[in-house]
Short mmCIF file of C-alpha atoms and ligand atoms in Angstrom, two decimals:
data_model
loop_
_atom_site.label_atom_id
_atom_site.label_comp_id
_atom_site.label_asym_id
_atom_site.label_seq_id
_atom_site.Cartn_x
_atom_site.Cartn_y
_atom_site.Cartn_z
CA MET A 1 2.18 -3.76 -30.18
CA THR A 2 0.19 -1.24 -27.88
CA GLU A 3 1.26 -0.34 -24.83
CA THR A 4 -0.80 -0.09 -22.21
CA GLN A 5 -0.38 3.63 -20.38
CA VAL A 6 0.10 3.54 -16.93
CA LEU A 7 0.17 6.33 -14.01
CA VAL A 8 1.71 5.95 -10.89
CA THR A 9 1.52 8.32 -7.94
CA GLY A 10 4.04 8.72 -5.27
CA ALA A 11 6.49 6.71 -7.35
CA CYS A 12 9.34 7.86 -5.61
CA GLY A 13 8.40 5.93 -2.42
CA GLU A 14 8.82 2.42 -1.30
CA ILE A 15 5.93 0.81 -2.78
CA GLY A 16 6.38 3.12 -5.91
CA GLN A 17 9.79 2.58 -6.84
CA ALA A 18 9.25 -1.52 -6.25
CA LEU A 19 5.91 -1.50 -8.78
CA VAL A 20 7.51 0.80 -11.77
CA GLN A 21 10.42 -1.92 -11.43
CA GLY A 22 7.83 -4.92 -11.46
CA LEU A 23 5.93 -3.13 -14.58
CA ALA A 24 9.01 -2.43 -16.32
CA ARG A 25 10.28 -6.22 -16.30
CA ARG A 26 6.70 -7.25 -17.31
CA GLY A 27 7.21 -4.92 -20.39
CA GLY A 28 4.20 -3.46 -22.26
CA TYR A 29 3.53 -0.43 -20.10
CA ARG A 30 4.04 3.35 -20.91
CA ILE A 31 4.68 4.39 -17.45
CA VAL A 32 3.96 7.69 -16.05
CA THR A 33 4.75 9.16 -12.56
CA ALA A 34 4.05 11.75 -10.26
CA ASP A 35 5.67 12.79 -6.86
CA LEU A 36 6.57 15.64 -5.23
CA ALA A 37 10.37 14.27 -5.36
CA PRO A 38 12.90 14.05 -8.17
CA LEU A 39 12.80 10.49 -9.20
CA PRO A 40 15.55 8.64 -8.14
CA ASP A 41 18.02 6.56 -10.25
CA THR A 42 16.51 3.06 -9.19
CA ILE A 43 13.41 4.08 -11.26
CA SER A 44 14.17 6.96 -13.85
CA SER A 45 15.24 5.55 -16.72
CA LEU A 46 12.14 3.33 -17.04
CA VAL A 47 9.62 5.96 -16.40
CA SER A 48 8.57 7.74 -19.91
CA GLU A 49 7.28 10.99 -18.13
CA HIS A 50 7.67 12.44 -14.48
CA VAL A 51 5.00 15.38 -13.29
CA ARG A 52 6.83 16.98 -10.14
CA GLY A 53 5.08 18.67 -7.78
CA ASP A 54 2.13 18.59 -4.70
CA LEU A 55 -0.63 16.73 -6.95
CA LEU A 56 -3.12 19.03 -5.93
CA ASN A 57 -1.98 21.64 -7.82
CA LYS A 58 -0.83 18.95 -10.68
CA PHE A 59 -4.07 16.61 -10.85
CA LYS A 60 -5.67 18.83 -14.04
CA ILE A 61 -3.02 18.09 -16.24
CA PHE A 62 -3.64 14.21 -16.34
CA TYR A 63 -7.01 14.90 -18.08
CA ASP A 64 -5.42 15.25 -21.27
CA TYR A 65 -3.82 12.12 -20.85
CA ASP A 66 -5.09 8.79 -21.81
CA PHE A 67 -4.67 6.26 -18.60
CA ASP A 68 -5.56 2.64 -18.60
CA VAL A 69 -4.78 2.04 -14.65
CA VAL A 70 -3.48 4.35 -12.71
CA PHE A 71 -1.60 3.34 -9.48
CA HIS A 72 -2.35 5.86 -6.54
CA LEU A 73 0.22 5.48 -4.15
CA ALA A 74 0.67 8.76 -2.74
CA ALA A 75 -0.12 9.50 0.84
CA SER A 76 1.19 10.60 4.29
CA LEU A 77 1.73 7.48 6.20
CA SER A 78 0.02 6.64 10.01
CA SER A 79 2.65 8.12 12.38
CA LYS A 80 3.31 11.76 9.53
CA ALA A 81 -0.64 11.68 9.09
CA GLU A 82 -0.82 12.40 13.59
CA GLU A 83 1.21 14.84 13.27
CA SER A 84 -0.51 16.91 10.80
CA PRO A 85 -4.25 15.80 10.45
CA GLU A 86 -5.13 18.63 8.36
CA MET A 87 -2.57 18.05 5.91
CA ALA A 88 -3.22 14.22 5.71
CA HIS A 89 -6.56 14.53 5.23
CA ARG A 90 -5.73 16.66 2.27
CA ILE A 91 -2.89 14.70 0.78
CA ASN A 92 -4.98 11.67 1.40
CA VAL A 93 -9.10 12.42 0.76
CA GLU A 94 -8.88 15.55 -1.24
CA GLY A 95 -5.65 14.05 -3.01
CA THR A 96 -7.35 10.56 -3.99
CA MET A 97 -10.28 12.26 -4.96
CA GLN A 98 -9.29 14.60 -7.33
CA MET A 99 -7.61 11.07 -9.50
CA LEU A 100 -10.77 9.28 -9.42
CA ALA A 101 -12.32 12.46 -10.51
CA MET A 102 -9.69 12.18 -13.31
CA ALA A 103 -10.06 8.58 -13.72
CA ALA A 104 -13.79 8.57 -13.79
CA TYR A 105 -13.96 11.78 -16.09
CA ARG A 106 -11.50 9.93 -18.04
CA SER A 107 -13.63 6.22 -18.23
CA GLU A 108 -16.75 7.99 -19.51
CA LYS A 109 -15.24 10.24 -21.84
CA TYR A 110 -13.84 7.43 -23.61
CA ASN A 111 -15.91 4.73 -22.44
CA LYS A 112 -13.50 2.21 -21.60
CA HIS A 113 -12.93 0.93 -17.60
CA VAL A 114 -9.98 2.93 -16.73
CA LYS A 115 -8.76 0.72 -13.99
CA PHE A 116 -7.98 2.44 -10.52
CA LEU A 117 -5.36 1.03 -8.18
CA PHE A 118 -5.87 1.67 -4.48
CA PRO A 119 -3.31 0.81 -1.85
CA SER A 120 -5.42 0.61 1.42
CA SER A 121 -3.88 -0.55 4.43
CA LEU A 122 -5.09 -2.66 7.68
CA ALA A 123 -5.33 0.69 9.01
CA ALA A 124 -8.75 0.49 8.55
CA TYR A 125 -9.02 -1.88 11.05
CA GLY A 126 -9.13 -0.72 14.79
CA PHE A 127 -9.47 -2.02 18.15
CA ARG A 128 -10.01 -0.35 21.62
CA ASP A 129 -7.82 -2.47 23.46
CA LEU A 130 -5.65 -5.17 23.34
CA ALA A 131 -7.74 -8.00 24.59
CA GLU A 132 -10.05 -7.06 21.34
CA LYS A 133 -7.02 -6.73 19.26
CA THR A 134 -5.98 -10.16 20.59
CA GLY A 135 -9.25 -12.03 20.78
CA ALA A 136 -10.24 -11.21 16.94
CA GLY A 137 -7.73 -13.39 15.36
CA ARG A 138 -7.89 -13.04 11.45
CA VAL A 139 -9.79 -9.83 10.76
CA LYS A 140 -12.32 -10.43 7.64
CA GLU A 141 -12.59 -7.00 5.50
CA ASN A 142 -15.52 -6.31 6.64
CA GLU A 143 -14.70 -6.89 10.11
CA TRP A 144 -13.44 -3.87 12.70
CA ASN A 145 -14.04 -1.27 10.55
CA ALA A 146 -13.58 1.05 13.21
CA PRO A 147 -10.11 2.81 12.79
CA GLN A 148 -8.03 5.41 15.37
CA THR A 149 -5.65 7.21 13.15
CA MET A 150 -6.13 9.92 10.56
CA TYR A 151 -4.22 7.83 7.93
CA GLY A 152 -6.82 5.29 8.85
CA CYS A 153 -9.52 7.05 8.99
CA ASN A 154 -8.43 8.37 5.61
CA LYS A 155 -7.87 5.17 3.64
CA LEU A 156 -11.40 3.46 4.78
CA TYR A 157 -13.29 6.68 3.19
CA CYS A 158 -11.24 6.66 -0.04
CA GLU A 159 -12.26 2.94 -0.05
CA LYS A 160 -15.99 4.43 0.08
CA LEU A 161 -14.91 7.06 -2.19
CA GLY A 162 -13.90 4.87 -4.99
CA VAL A 163 -16.94 2.56 -4.47
CA TYR A 164 -19.12 5.47 -5.31
CA TYR A 165 -17.03 6.65 -8.24
CA SER A 166 -17.15 3.25 -9.88
CA ARG A 167 -20.61 2.49 -9.30
CA PHE A 168 -22.96 5.43 -8.43
CA LEU A 169 -21.21 9.00 -9.87
CA GLY A 170 -23.68 11.09 -10.00
CA GLN A 171 -26.44 8.57 -10.11
CA ARG A 172 -25.65 7.37 -13.84
CA HIS A 173 -26.29 4.40 -13.23
CA LEU A 174 -29.76 4.58 -12.58
CA GLU A 175 -29.89 5.26 -16.81
CA PRO A 176 -30.81 3.50 -19.12
CA ASN A 177 -27.28 2.93 -21.10
CA PRO A 178 -25.09 4.04 -18.01
CA PRO A 179 -21.60 5.23 -19.42
CA ALA A 180 -18.55 3.25 -18.83
CA MET A 181 -17.67 3.37 -15.52
CA LEU A 182 -13.90 3.72 -13.34
CA ASP A 183 -12.84 0.26 -12.44
CA PHE A 184 -11.72 0.75 -8.68
CA ARG A 185 -9.63 -1.81 -7.22
CA ALA A 186 -7.99 -1.82 -3.57
CA ILE A 187 -5.68 -4.00 -1.49
CA ARG A 188 -5.82 -3.95 2.45
CA PHE A 189 -1.58 -4.26 2.37
CA PRO A 190 0.09 -4.84 5.91
CA GLY A 191 3.46 -3.68 6.96
CA LEU A 192 5.53 -4.11 4.38
CA VAL A 193 9.33 -4.45 3.98
CA SER A 194 11.69 -3.96 1.39
CA ALA A 195 15.69 -4.94 1.77
CA PHE A 196 16.05 -1.97 -1.00
CA THR A 197 14.52 1.04 0.54
CA VAL A 198 13.84 2.70 4.20
CA PRO A 199 10.12 3.56 5.06
CA SER A 200 9.54 6.57 6.95
CA GLY A 201 6.23 8.18 8.09
CA GLY A 202 4.51 4.88 8.64
CA THR A 203 4.19 3.12 12.19
CA SER A 204 4.94 0.07 10.58
CA ASP A 205 8.58 1.37 10.63
CA TYR A 206 10.17 -0.62 13.24
CA GLY A 207 10.39 -3.96 11.52
CA PRO A 208 12.51 -3.08 8.42
CA GLU A 209 13.85 -0.55 10.14
CA MET A 210 15.40 -2.63 13.14
CA LEU A 211 16.51 -4.53 10.02
CA HIS A 212 18.56 -2.23 8.12
CA ALA A 213 20.08 -0.93 11.19
CA ALA A 214 21.62 -4.42 12.15
CA ALA A 215 22.61 -4.60 9.03
CA GLN A 216 24.75 -1.68 9.43
CA GLY A 217 25.90 -2.26 12.98
CA ARG A 218 23.94 0.60 13.82
CA PRO A 219 22.28 0.62 17.10
CA TYR A 220 18.26 0.15 17.03
CA ALA A 221 15.92 1.22 19.56
CA CYS A 222 12.55 0.01 19.00
CA PHE A 223 9.36 2.30 19.60
CA VAL A 224 6.99 -0.70 20.06
CA ARG A 225 6.51 -3.44 22.86
CA GLU A 226 8.62 -6.35 21.96
CA ASP A 227 5.46 -7.85 22.03
CA THR A 228 3.64 -5.98 19.60
CA LYS A 229 2.42 -8.18 16.68
CA ILE A 230 0.81 -6.73 13.15
CA SER A 231 0.72 -8.70 10.26
CA PHE A 232 3.63 -8.29 7.61
CA MET A 233 4.58 -8.99 3.20
CA ALA A 234 8.06 -8.66 1.49
CA MET A 235 7.74 -6.16 -0.77
CA PRO A 236 8.06 -8.74 -3.91
CA ASP A 237 4.77 -9.93 -2.99
CA ALA A 238 2.88 -6.48 -2.63
CA VAL A 239 4.25 -5.75 -6.02
CA ARG A 240 2.70 -8.70 -7.17
CA SER A 241 -0.54 -8.40 -5.61
CA LEU A 242 -1.04 -5.22 -7.07
CA LEU A 243 -0.48 -6.50 -10.71
CA LEU A 244 -2.71 -9.67 -9.80
CA LEU A 245 -5.43 -7.54 -9.04
CA MET A 246 -5.31 -5.49 -11.78
CA ASP A 247 -4.80 -8.48 -14.30
CA ALA A 248 -8.17 -10.00 -12.33
CA PRO A 249 -11.08 -10.30 -14.73
CA ARG A 250 -14.00 -7.71 -13.71
CA GLU A 251 -16.40 -10.61 -13.76
CA GLY A 252 -14.32 -12.84 -10.95
CA LEU A 253 -14.39 -9.60 -8.06
CA THR A 254 -17.19 -9.69 -6.22
CA CYS A 255 -15.97 -6.51 -3.25
CA PRO A 256 -13.56 -3.75 -4.26
CA VAL A 257 -11.58 -4.17 -1.56
CA TYR A 258 -9.58 -7.16 -0.57
CA ASN A 259 -6.88 -8.14 2.24
CA ILE A 260 -3.95 -9.77 1.36
CA ALA A 261 -1.60 -11.37 3.90
CA ALA A 262 2.13 -12.56 4.24
CA PHE A 263 3.03 -13.46 7.95
CA SER A 264 2.45 -12.13 11.79
CA LEU A 265 5.51 -11.67 13.31
CA THR A 266 6.36 -10.04 17.25
CA ALA A 267 8.58 -6.72 17.29
CA GLY A 268 10.51 -9.85 19.65
CA GLU A 269 10.83 -12.34 16.42
CA PHE A 270 11.75 -9.46 14.62
CA ARG A 271 14.70 -9.25 16.84
CA GLU A 272 15.52 -12.29 17.16
CA TRP A 273 15.73 -12.76 12.80
CA ALA A 274 18.08 -9.92 13.02
CA LEU A 275 19.90 -11.11 16.07
CA LYS A 276 20.68 -14.02 14.19
CA ALA A 277 21.68 -12.98 11.18
CA PHE A 278 23.89 -10.15 12.39
CA PRO A 279 25.07 -11.32 16.04
CA GLY A 280 25.91 -8.53 18.13
CA ALA A 281 22.99 -6.28 16.67
CA GLN A 282 22.24 -3.67 19.35
CA ILE A 283 18.37 -3.73 19.57
CA THR A 284 16.27 -2.37 22.22
CA PHE A 285 13.07 -1.31 22.90
CA GLU A 286 11.68 1.99 24.02
CA PRO A 287 8.37 1.87 23.54
CA ASN A 288 6.88 5.40 22.62
CA ILE A 289 3.16 5.93 23.67
CA ARG A 290 1.60 6.85 20.57
CA ARG A 291 2.96 4.86 17.81
CA GLN A 292 2.70 1.93 20.35
CA GLY A 293 -0.90 3.13 20.49
CA ILE A 294 -0.80 3.35 16.91
CA VAL A 295 0.18 -0.52 16.15
CA ASP A 296 -2.28 -1.92 19.43
CA SER A 297 -5.29 -0.91 17.27
CA TRP A 298 -4.12 -3.10 13.92
CA PRO A 299 -5.23 -6.72 13.11
CA GLU A 300 -2.56 -9.26 14.25
CA ALA A 301 -3.54 -11.05 11.37
CA LEU A 302 -5.82 -10.32 8.18
CA ASP A 303 -8.41 -13.01 6.61
CA ASP A 304 -7.31 -12.92 2.89
CA SER A 305 -9.43 -15.48 1.79
CA LYS A 306 -11.42 -13.82 -1.07
CA ALA A 307 -8.21 -12.66 -2.73
CA ARG A 308 -7.42 -15.93 -2.79
CA VAL A 309 -10.08 -17.39 -3.99
CA GLU A 310 -11.60 -14.47 -6.76
CA TRP A 311 -8.47 -13.69 -7.88
CA GLY A 312 -5.62 -16.31 -7.03
CA TRP A 313 -3.55 -14.33 -4.42
CA LYS A 314 -1.24 -16.43 -2.99
CA PRO A 315 2.35 -14.31 -1.17
CA ASP A 316 5.89 -16.75 -2.19
CA TYR A 317 7.32 -15.23 0.89
CA ASP A 318 6.49 -16.93 4.24
CA VAL A 319 8.17 -15.61 7.43
CA ASP A 320 11.25 -18.28 6.84
CA ARG A 321 11.49 -17.39 2.83
CA PHE A 322 11.01 -14.01 3.38
CA PHE A 323 14.25 -13.77 5.73
CA ASN A 324 16.70 -16.58 3.69
CA GLU A 325 15.96 -15.83 0.39
CA TYR A 326 14.93 -12.24 0.26
CA PHE A 327 15.74 -10.16 2.61
CA LEU A 328 19.02 -11.16 4.05
CA PRO A 329 20.81 -12.02 0.92
CA GLU A 330 19.81 -8.57 -0.49
CA ILE A 331 20.34 -6.49 2.46
CA ARG A 332 23.82 -8.39 2.76
CA LYS A 333 25.07 -7.38 -0.65
CA ARG A 334 23.77 -3.78 -0.54
CA TYR A 335 25.65 -2.94 3.11
CA GLN A 336 28.73 -5.07 2.73
C1 AKB B 401 2.08 2.81 8.03
O1 AKB B 401 2.26 2.27 8.81
O2 AKB B 401 1.40 3.80 7.97
C2 AKB B 401 2.08 1.96 6.83
C3 AKB B 401 0.98 1.28 6.86
C4 AKB B 401 0.46 -0.22 8.07
O3 AKB B 401 -0.08 1.17 6.14
N1 AKB B 401 2.74 1.07 6.63
#
């Protein structure tokens, strides 16, 4: 059986590790990874080859590979990106553009539609104030596209770049026999929570950080207000969504970018769940004005009806299943 050749950039990150494990569980893939860091033990045995280093220095190597699918996950997340916006632009935009150009070149040269899966984010949306946020309800893909963070701007722009490289590159689509184009597909993820890895550099991190701290009996000062509400999702659902979208027939997809959603929670509700599971957990609220502002500009809920209709998306984990059947059992095993 021929294996599907897959590249996963940012493989050492939270989604990367979970995705590599998901691909390996399915079988039939030859997995090449790229990251600044060496591969962690959790995935090193699952990977055929790891390219270590700054993607902007390394991307040329990949012109010699024959990938069927690229998962381009490498990114500087929202809080980190605000500390160093120009660096974030370099990683998030220039890095993505080089990977798109490489995959588009391979598509054209070998006349095959290389799939390019891109994790966008609810950070692509932006509200000016809380009244706008709470009034917006479940946000659709084409609404409120006015991000207020470097990371959000980067994600939204890279979605547009993905469309350019997959449909209009060099205006070749106007030729009588246009070459095979890249097959770009993006998902706007909510805040993701894994029981196995702790996030860093993001702004939705307070949810998972709070739970991991409570499970370890460590005090936690939450950097946003108790009433702060955004959309969240269990990591296994995020990985499943990437694999579902990868498998979806092209003819059924009417747009390049899809929202997905599972449940919305306030920081106060995260605390209630943590206290129920770990009585005595010490969780306080000490909002950081900048990080609070970022989350206040993000939607409380995402409308994922397009993904549901067009490629059969449906989360496995609502909030009760997330805590009772995934997060709490796994985290108890991990820390006890
Ligand atoms: C972040 O907080 O930057 C990410 C995201 C919501 O995309 N987790």
